[in-house]
Structures are given as C-alpha cells and as structure tokens.
Coordinates of C-alpha atoms in Angstrom, one line a residue:
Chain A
X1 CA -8.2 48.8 15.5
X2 CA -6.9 48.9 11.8
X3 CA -3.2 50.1 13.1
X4 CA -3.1 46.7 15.4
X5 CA -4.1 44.9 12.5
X6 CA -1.7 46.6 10.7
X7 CA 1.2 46.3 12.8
X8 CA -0.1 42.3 13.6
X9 CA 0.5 41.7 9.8
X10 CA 3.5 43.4 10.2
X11 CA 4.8 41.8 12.9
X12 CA 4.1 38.1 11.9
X13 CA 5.6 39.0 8.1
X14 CA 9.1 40.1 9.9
X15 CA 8.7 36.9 12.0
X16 CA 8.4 34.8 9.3
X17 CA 11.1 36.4 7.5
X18 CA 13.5 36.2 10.4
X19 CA 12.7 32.8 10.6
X20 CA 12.9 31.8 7.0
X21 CA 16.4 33.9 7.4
X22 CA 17.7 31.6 10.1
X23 CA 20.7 29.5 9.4
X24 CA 19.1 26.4 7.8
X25 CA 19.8 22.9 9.1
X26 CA 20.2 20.6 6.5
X27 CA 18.7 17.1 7.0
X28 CA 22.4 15.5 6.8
X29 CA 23.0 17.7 10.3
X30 CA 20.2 16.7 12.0
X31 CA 21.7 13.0 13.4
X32 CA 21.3 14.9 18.0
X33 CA 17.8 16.6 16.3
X34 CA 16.4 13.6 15.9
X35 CA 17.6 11.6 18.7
X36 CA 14.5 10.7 20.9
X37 CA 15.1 12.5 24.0
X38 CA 15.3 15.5 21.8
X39 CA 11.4 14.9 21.2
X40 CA 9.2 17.8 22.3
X41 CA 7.5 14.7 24.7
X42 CA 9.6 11.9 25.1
X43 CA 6.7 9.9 27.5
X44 CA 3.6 10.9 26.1
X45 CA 2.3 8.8 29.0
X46 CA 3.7 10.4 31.6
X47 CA 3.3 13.3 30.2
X48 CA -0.7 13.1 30.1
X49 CA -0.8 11.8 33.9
X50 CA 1.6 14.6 34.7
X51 CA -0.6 17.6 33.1
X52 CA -3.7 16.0 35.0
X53 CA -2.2 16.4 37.7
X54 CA -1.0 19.6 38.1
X55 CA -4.6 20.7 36.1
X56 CA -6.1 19.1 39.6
X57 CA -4.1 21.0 42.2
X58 CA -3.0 24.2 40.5
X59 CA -5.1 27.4 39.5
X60 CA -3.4 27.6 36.1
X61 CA -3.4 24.9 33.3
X62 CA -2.7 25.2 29.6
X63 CA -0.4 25.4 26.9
X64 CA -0.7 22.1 25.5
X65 CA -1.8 21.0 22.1
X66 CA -3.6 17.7 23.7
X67 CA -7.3 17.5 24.3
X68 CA -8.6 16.7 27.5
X69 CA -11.4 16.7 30.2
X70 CA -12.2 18.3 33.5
X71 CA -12.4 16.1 36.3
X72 CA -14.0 16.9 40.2
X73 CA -10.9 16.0 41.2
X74 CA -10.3 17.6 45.1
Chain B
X1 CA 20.4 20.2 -24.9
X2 CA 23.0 17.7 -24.6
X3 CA 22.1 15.1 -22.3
X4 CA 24.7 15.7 -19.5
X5 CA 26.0 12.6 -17.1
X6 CA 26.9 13.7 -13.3
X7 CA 29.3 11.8 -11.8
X8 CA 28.4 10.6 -8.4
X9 CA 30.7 9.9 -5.5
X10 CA 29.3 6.6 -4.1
X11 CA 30.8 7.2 -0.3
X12 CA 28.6 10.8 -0.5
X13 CA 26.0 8.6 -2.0
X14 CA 26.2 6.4 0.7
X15 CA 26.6 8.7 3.4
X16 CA 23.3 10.7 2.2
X17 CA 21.0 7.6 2.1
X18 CA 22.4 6.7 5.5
X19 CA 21.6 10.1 6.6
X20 CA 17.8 9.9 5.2
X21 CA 17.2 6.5 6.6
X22 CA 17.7 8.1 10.1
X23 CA 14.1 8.3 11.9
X24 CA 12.9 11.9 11.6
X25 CA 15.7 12.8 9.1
X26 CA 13.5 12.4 6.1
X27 CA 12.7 15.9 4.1
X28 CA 10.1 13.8 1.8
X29 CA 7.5 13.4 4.2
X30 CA 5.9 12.6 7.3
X31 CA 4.8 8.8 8.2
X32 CA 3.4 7.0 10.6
X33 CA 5.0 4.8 12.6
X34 CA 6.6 1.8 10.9
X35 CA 5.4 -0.7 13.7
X36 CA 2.8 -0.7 16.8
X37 CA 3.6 0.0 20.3
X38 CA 1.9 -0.9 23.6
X39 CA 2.9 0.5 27.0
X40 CA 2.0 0.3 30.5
X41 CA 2.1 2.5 33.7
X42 CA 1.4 1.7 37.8
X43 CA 1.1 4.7 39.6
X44 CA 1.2 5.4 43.4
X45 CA 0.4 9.0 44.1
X46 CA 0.6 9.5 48.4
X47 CA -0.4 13.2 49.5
X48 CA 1.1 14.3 53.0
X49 CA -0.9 14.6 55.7
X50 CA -2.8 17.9 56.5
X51 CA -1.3 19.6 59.7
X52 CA -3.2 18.4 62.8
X53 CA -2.7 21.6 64.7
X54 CA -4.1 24.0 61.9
X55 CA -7.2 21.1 61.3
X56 CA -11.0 22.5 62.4
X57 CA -13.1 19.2 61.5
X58 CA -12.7 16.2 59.4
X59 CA -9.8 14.0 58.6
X60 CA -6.4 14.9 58.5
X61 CA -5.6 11.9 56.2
X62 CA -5.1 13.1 52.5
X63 CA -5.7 11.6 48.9
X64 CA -4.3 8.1 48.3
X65 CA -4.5 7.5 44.6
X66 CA -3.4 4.4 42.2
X67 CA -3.7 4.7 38.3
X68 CA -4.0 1.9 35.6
X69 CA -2.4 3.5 32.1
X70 CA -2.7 1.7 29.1
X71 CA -1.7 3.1 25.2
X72 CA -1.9 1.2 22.1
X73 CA 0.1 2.9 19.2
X74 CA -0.7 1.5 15.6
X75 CA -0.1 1.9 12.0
X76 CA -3.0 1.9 9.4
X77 CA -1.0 2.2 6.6
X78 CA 2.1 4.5 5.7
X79 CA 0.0 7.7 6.2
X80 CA -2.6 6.8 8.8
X81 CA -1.8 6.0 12.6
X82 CA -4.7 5.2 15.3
X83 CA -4.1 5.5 19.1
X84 CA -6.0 4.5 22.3
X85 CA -5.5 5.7 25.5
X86 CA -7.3 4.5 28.9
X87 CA -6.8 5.6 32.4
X88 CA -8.3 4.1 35.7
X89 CA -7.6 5.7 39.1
X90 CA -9.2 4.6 42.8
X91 CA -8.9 7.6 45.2
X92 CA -8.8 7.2 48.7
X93 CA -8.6 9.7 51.9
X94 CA -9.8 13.0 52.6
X95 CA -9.5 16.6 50.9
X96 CA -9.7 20.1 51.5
X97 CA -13.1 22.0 51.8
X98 CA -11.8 25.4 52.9
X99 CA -10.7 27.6 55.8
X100 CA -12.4 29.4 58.5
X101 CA -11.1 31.8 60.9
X102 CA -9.9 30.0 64.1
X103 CA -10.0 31.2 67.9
X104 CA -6.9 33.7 67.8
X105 CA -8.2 35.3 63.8
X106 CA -5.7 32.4 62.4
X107 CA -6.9 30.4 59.4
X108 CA -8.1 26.6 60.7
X109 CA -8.4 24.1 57.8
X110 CA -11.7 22.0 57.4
X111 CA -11.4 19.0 55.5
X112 CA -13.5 16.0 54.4
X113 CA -14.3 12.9 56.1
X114 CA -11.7 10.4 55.1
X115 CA -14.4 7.9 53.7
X116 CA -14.3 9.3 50.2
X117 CA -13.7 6.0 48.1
X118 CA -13.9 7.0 44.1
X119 CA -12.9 6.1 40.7
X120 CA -12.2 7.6 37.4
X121 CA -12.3 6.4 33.9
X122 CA -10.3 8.0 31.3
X123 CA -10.4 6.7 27.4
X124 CA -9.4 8.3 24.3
X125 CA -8.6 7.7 20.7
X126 CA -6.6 9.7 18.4
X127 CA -6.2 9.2 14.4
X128 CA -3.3 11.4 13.0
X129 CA -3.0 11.9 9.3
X130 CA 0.8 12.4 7.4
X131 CA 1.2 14.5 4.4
X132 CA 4.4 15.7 2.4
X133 CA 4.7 18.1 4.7
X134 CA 2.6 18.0 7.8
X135 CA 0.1 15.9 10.1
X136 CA -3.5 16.1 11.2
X137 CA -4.8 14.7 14.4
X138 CA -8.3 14.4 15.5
X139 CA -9.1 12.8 19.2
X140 CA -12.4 12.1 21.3
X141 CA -12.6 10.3 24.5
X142 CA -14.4 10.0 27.7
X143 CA -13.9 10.7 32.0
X144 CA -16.3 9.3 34.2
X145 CA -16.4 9.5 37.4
X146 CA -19.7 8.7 39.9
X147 CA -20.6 12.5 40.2
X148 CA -18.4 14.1 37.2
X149 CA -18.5 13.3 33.4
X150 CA -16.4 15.2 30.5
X151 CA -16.9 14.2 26.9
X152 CA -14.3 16.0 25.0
X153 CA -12.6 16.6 21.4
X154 CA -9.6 17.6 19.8
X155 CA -7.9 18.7 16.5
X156 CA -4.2 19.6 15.2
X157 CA -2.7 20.3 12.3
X158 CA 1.2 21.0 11.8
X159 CA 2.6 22.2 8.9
X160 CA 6.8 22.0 7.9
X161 CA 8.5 24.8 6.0
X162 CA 11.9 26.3 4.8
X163 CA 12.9 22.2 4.4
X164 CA 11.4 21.1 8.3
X165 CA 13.6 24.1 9.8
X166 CA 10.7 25.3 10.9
X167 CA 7.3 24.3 11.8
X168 CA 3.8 25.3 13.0
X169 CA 1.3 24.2 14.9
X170 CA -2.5 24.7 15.3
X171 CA -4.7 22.9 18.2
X172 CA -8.2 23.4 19.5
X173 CA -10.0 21.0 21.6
X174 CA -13.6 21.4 23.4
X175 CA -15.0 19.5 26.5
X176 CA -18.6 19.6 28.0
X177 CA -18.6 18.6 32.0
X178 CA -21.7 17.4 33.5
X179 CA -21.3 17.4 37.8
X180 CA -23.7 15.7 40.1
X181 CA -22.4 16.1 43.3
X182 CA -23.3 13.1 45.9
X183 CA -25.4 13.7 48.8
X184 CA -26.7 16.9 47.2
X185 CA -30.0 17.8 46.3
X186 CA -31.8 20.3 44.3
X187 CA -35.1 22.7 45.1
X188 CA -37.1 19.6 44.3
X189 CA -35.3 17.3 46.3
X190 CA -33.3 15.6 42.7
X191 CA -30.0 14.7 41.9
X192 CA -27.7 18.6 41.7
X193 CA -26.6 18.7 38.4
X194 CA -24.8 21.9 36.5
X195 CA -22.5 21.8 33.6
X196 CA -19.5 23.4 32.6
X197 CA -17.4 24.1 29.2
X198 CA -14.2 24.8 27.5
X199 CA -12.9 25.6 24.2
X200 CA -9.1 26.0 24.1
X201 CA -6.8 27.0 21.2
X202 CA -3.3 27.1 20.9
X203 CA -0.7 28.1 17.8
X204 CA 2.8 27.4 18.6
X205 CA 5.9 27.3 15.8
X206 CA 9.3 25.7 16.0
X207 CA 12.5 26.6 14.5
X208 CA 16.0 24.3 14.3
X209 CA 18.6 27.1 15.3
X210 CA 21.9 24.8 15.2
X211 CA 22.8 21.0 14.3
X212 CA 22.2 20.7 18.0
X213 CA 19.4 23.0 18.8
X214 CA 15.7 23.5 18.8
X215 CA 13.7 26.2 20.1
X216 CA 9.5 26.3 20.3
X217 CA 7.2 29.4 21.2
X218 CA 3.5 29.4 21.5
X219 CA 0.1 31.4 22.8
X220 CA -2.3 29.4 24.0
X221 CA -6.3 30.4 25.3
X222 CA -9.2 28.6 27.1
X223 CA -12.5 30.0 27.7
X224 CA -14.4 27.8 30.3
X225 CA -18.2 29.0 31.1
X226 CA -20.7 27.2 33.4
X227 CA -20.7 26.1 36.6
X228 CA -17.0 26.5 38.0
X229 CA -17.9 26.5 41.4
X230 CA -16.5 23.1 43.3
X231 CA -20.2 21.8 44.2
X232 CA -18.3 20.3 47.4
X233 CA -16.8 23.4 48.6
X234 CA -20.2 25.8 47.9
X235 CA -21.8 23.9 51.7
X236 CA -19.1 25.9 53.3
X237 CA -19.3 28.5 51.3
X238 CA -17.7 29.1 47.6
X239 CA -19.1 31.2 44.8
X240 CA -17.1 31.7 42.0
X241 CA -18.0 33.2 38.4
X242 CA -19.7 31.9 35.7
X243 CA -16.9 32.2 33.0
X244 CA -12.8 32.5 33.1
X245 CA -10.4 33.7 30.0
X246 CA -7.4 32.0 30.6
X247 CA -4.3 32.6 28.2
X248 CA -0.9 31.4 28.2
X249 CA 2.7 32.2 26.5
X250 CA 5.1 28.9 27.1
X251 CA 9.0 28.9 25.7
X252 CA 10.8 26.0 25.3
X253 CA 14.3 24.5 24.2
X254 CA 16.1 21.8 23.1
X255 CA 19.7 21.3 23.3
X256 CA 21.9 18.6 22.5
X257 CA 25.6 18.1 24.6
X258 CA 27.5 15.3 22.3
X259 CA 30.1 15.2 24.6
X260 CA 28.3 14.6 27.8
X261 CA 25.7 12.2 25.1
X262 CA 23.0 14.2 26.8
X263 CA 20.0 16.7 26.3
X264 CA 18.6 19.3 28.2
X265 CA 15.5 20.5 27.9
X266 CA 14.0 23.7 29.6
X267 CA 10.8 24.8 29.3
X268 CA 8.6 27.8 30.7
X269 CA 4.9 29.1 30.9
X270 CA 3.2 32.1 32.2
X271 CA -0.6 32.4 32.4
X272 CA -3.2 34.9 33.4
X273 CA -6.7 35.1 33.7
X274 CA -9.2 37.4 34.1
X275 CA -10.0 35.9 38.0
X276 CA -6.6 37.7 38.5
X277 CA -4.7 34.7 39.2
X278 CA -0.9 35.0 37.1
X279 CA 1.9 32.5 37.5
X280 CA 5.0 31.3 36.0
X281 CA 5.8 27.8 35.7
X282 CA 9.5 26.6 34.4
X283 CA 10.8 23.4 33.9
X284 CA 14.1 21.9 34.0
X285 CA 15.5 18.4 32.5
X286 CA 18.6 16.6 31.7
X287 CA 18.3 13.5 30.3
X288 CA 21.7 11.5 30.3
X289 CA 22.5 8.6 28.5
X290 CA 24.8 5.8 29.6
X291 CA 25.8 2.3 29.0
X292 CA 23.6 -0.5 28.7
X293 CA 20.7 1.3 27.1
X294 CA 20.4 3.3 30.5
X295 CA 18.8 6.7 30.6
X296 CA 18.8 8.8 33.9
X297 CA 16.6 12.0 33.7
X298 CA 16.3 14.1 36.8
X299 CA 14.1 17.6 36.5
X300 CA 13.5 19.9 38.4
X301 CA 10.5 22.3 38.3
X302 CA 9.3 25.9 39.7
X303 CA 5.8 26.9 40.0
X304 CA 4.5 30.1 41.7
X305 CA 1.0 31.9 41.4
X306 CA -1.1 34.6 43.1
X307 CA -4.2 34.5 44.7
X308 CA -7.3 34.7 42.6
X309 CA -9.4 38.3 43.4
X310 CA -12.3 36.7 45.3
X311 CA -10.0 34.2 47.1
X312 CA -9.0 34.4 51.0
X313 CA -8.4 32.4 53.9
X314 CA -11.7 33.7 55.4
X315 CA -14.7 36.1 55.2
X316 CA -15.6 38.6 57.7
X317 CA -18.1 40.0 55.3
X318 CA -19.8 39.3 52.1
X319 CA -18.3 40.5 49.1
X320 CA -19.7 43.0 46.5
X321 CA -19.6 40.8 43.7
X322 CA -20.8 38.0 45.5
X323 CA -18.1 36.1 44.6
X324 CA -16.0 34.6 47.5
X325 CA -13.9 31.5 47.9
X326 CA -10.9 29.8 50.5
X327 CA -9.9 27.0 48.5
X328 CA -6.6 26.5 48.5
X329 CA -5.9 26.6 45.0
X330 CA -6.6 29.5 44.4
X331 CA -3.8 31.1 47.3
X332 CA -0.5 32.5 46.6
X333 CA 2.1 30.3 46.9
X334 CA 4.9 28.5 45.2
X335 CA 5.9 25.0 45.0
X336 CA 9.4 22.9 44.0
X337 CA 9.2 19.3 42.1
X338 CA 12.1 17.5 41.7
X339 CA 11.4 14.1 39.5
X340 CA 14.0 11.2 38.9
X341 CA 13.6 8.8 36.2
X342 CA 15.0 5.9 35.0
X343 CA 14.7 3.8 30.9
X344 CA 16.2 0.7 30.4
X345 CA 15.7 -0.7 27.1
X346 CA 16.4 -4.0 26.5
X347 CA 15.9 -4.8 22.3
X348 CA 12.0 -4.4 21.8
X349 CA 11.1 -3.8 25.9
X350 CA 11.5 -0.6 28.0
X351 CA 11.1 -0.2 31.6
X352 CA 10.5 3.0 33.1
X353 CA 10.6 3.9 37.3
X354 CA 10.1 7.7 38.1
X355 CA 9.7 9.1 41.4
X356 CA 8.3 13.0 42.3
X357 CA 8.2 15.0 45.2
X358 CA 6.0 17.5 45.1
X359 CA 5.9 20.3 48.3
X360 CA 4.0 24.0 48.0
X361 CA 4.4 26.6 50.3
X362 CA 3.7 30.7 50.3
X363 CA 7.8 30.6 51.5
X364 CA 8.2 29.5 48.1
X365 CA 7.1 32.3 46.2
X366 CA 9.3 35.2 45.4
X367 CA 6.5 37.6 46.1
X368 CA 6.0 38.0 49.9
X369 CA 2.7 36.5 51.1
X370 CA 1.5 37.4 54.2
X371 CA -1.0 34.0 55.1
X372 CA -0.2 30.7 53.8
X373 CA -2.9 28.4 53.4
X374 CA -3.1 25.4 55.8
X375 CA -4.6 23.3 52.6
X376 CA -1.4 23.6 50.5
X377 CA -0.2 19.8 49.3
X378 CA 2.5 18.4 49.7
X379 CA 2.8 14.5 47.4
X380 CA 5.0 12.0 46.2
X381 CA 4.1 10.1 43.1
X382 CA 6.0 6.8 42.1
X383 CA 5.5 5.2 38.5
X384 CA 6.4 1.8 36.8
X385 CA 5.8 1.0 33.4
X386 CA 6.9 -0.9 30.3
X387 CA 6.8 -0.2 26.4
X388 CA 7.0 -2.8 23.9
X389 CA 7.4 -2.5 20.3
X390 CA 5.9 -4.9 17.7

C-alpha cells in the first residue's frame, strides 16, 4: 500500500512539473483561447438537456462536474 | 537607490490594455459576469417506433416528449453570480419493459401500454464565487415527477496556476431519489416506495498547450446504493443489485483553425463499473463561423458498451446471484448521433435551432454481438431557443 502511495506522490509531483514545464501562454496570446466557442460548454443549456438524455437511455453516465438528479425516466 | 524612470512605448501600452480588456484574457482575476442573461429552449424529442414484427404485447408507439427550459444568469456584484435553472417535460407514448423468449427461441419485445401521460419538473440554482485566482460554485435543486423525486446538491471549486496556463478542478455532488411506482402496492396494500443514492466526485485539470490550443483530462466516480431496480420492469421480472461503482476517465481538446475562423473540439470518455458494463463514448465538433454573426456546428458522436453481467434477452433459469435483467440498456450495442446546429446573433439576441438523430444498434459496435435487443432506440430531437443579454 505504502509503494502506491509512494509512486501516487510521485506520479502527480512529475505531472505537475511537466505541466508547470509546458510552454507558457502569455495572456497577450490568448485572443482564439478565449473566443467562446473555444469554451469547455459553449450551451450550457443544451448541454444539461443533452446529458439527461443520454443518462436516460444509456448504461453509463458521468464525467461531468454538474450536479444532478435521477429521474424514472423509461 | 536612485529612483529610476522607465520609458514606456505607448503603442505596447496600448496593445497590452487592449489585450487585457479581452473577456477571459484577464491574469488579475476571475469575475462574474458583467451583465444578466436569460435564455430559452423548445424541445421536441420523437423516438421511432418499436418493430411490430419483434413486439409480444403492448404498444409499439414510443416516447413523445416536449421540454420547457428556462436560465436566468445574474450578477450580484463583481465577485458573486446567481443562476436558476427550470425544466418542464410532458411524456407521451409507450416504453420498453423487457424481452421474453418468442416461439422459434428469438427475443420478442414487451412494451407498455401507450397511455402513459407524465411530467417532470426540474429546478436548480447555483451561486459561484470569483477569487484572484479561482471560483466556487454551490448548487441545489429539485425533479419531480408523479412517482419519482430527486433532491440533489453540488459543489466546485477551480483553482488557476503557472499565470491560468493551467487549471484544476474539484466537483462532488449528492442526490437522494425517492420512487413510488403507480399502480403498485406494498405487503400492506400502500403506496411502493424505495429510495436510492449517489455521491459522485470528479478532479479534472486543464492545460493551454499553444496560442491556439487547449487540452483537459479528468477521473470521475459515482457510487449509487439503494433501490436500482426499474420498479416497472421488476412485474416482468428485473432484479438488479443494491449498489454500483461507477468510474470514468474523459479527454478532451480544444483547437482553434484561424484560417478556416473555426474550432474543433473532440472529446472522449470511457467508463466501467463493477456491474461489468465498459463503454467508450467520443465526441466530435466543428463549430464554423461565418458572416452575419452565423455559426454552423455539426458533431458527430460514437457510443458503444457491453452488456451488464446479469443482463440477457431472456431467462431459461434463475441465476445464482439472483440478479437478472432484459432491459435494453443494459445490452451491447453501439449507437451514431449526428447533431446540426445553427446561432445567429443579432446585437443582444441569439437564436439557436439544432436537430439530432439518434440510432443504436449491436451492428454498431466494434465487438461482435451475437443478439441485438429488439428495445434499442432509435430518436430525433429538434431544439429552438433564444438568449438575451441585459
């Protein structure tokens, strides 16, 4: 158990130095970053109905940050 | 020390403030929006019919269902926001109860009556926090429906580093389900109630990797225990457990064409749960912009799973664990979306018009699958919708 902890902490320190190591994007670049169809979800409308309904007639569901309820939905 | 002038070069000056002003561009801090937002959205969701010649009782006419959507989006001050979210849908039509083994050992599909007539309410609220260098959401909200009620909660936090090149993200939400089936009645001849929860957690971190690119990993979990049995398909027989692990790893990208003026984003999950049921699910968008504030965004979408370890299309004998099920859902199979969509914005209005088709089928899948379930859906889904901003 303690060498999975280990190599965990290991794992997430390299990540975070690979990361930290990336080419970094300064805020004067970033004119297509921020353009809104580069948002992570552009319709967060759409995006709710959407999720519900796959959730309602697949097996799998999940993945998304957003809260929600079950439904009895057939 | 000599106090020391710099000299500054008023077109960088310029340029830089312009560059700061742009929304999103700003390295001081996250806000909320600088003005409210109200939209709207009419949808008409049509399943297919079920196939007469594999039908064994009940109605081959399938789920009609419209949806009401309203958001309100609103500013508290610089750092607070407030949103409310309400759904309404009226369902109409019949739906699958299971399978049964038909005349020549072939799987025969028994549906519903086609006189189920119900509605569901959906509202929620969320209040989202901005710091230096982060946000904070909390949510609550509500479903009702005549024999199903969720009450469920959410929080998030996401937290900028190494100057917004990269960030992370925390979520956890909970829900508590109450079901009361119609028509069906308890030992003591009352109202058959059970309940069911769910407490779901996901980290996920983001990383800028060009002037033009994003890219977005994440694990996600959800532990559901209760009653996960569907109360309408346990009459003809469904028994599933008492608890499911699920967990998820999703990938996702974002990548800007200035030439074509478009962005393409891709996106992909895979899941497994301890019923045995694994799937991939990837996702496929190009949104295009062109004159007159147009913006045409078709997508396309993959989605295949296997059968869950108590699942098949009928039962010749009971199994060990007691657990047995033919809905469906819980098949192998694979199915193909392909969405079109369409934004006009005119100044402070936008009009939106999508349209989906949705088919599954086990010919889909890349694995082969030997019996396709005569319940697979089939649906198309047409939405309307405006935004305004204040």
């Amino acid at each position: 158990m303690k060498t999975h902890s280990a190599r965990f902490k290991v794992g997430l320190i390299l990540l975070l130095g690979l990361l930290s190591g990336c080419v970094a994007v300064q805020p004067w670049e970033r004119e297509y970053l921020t353009k809104p169809e580069m948002l992570w979800t552009t319709d967060s409308m759409e995006a709710t109905l959407e999720e519900h309904v796959y959730f309602s007639k697949e097996a799998s569901s999940g993945g998304s940050t957003s809260a929600g309820g079950g439904c009895g939905c057939n | 020390m000599a106090a020391t002038k710099k000299r500054t070069n008023p077109m960088l000056a310029a340029l830089t403030t312009s560059a700061l002003a742009l929304p999103g561009l700003n390295v001081k801090a996250d806000s909320a929006p600088e003005a409210a937002s109200v939209g709207y959205r009419f949808y008409v969701y049509q399943e297919g019919d079920a196939p007469v010649d594999k039908l064994s009782s009940g109605s081959p006419e399938r789920y009609s269902i419209y949806v009401n959507q309203f958001q309100l989006l609103a500013p508290l001050n610089e750092s607070v926001s407030i949103n409310f979210n309400y759904i309404q849908e009226s369902m109409s039509g019949a739906s699958p109860v299971g399978t049964e083994a038909g005349d020549g050992g072939e799987s025969q599909l028994i549906m519903s009556a086609a006189s189920i007539k119900e509605s569901r309410r959906d509202v929620s609220s969320t209040v989202r926090w901005y710091a230096e260098n982060g946000n904070l959401g909390m949510s609550v909200g509500v479903s009702n429906e005549n024999d199903y009620d969720a009450t469920y909660g959410g929080i998030d936090v996401e937290r900028h580093f190494n100057k917004k090149n990269t960030s992370v993200k925390l979520a956890s939400s909970v829900s508590s389900d109450t079901l009361s089936p119609t028509g069906r009645v308890d030992e003591q001849s009352k109202q058959f109630t059970q309940s069911k929860q769910s407490v779901s957690m996901v980290a996920s971190i983001t990383q800028l990797v060009s002037a033009q690119a994003m890219l977005q990993t994440g694990f996600g979990t959800t532990l559901l225990s209760g009653y996960l049995t569907d109360p309408y398909k346990a009459l003809e027989g469904d028994v599933r457990p008492e608890s499911k692990n699920q967990y998820t790893w999703s990938a996702g990208a974002r990548i800007f064409f200035a030439a074509q003026d478009a962005a393409m984003h891709i996106g992909y999950r895979y899941y497994t749960d301890d019923w045995n049921i694994n799937s991939h699910a990837v996702k496929l968008s190009w949104y295009q912009n062109i004159k007159y504030d147009i913006q045409l965004i078709p997508s396309l979408r993959y989605y295949v799973q296997t059968e869950a370890e108590f699942y098949d299309r009928y039962f010749t004998t009971a199994r060990s664990d007691g657990f047995f099920s033919t809905d469906y859902r819980l098949s192998s199979y694979g199915a193909i979306s392909a969405k079109l969509k369409y934004v006009q914005t005119l100044k402070r209005f936008s009009y939106t018009a999508t349209i989906e088709w949705y088919d599954s089928s086990a010919s889909y899948s890349y694995r082969n699958i030997s019996f396709e379930s005569p319940g697979l859906v089939n649906y198309v889904m047409f939405t309307t919708g405006l935004n305004f901003n204040f």
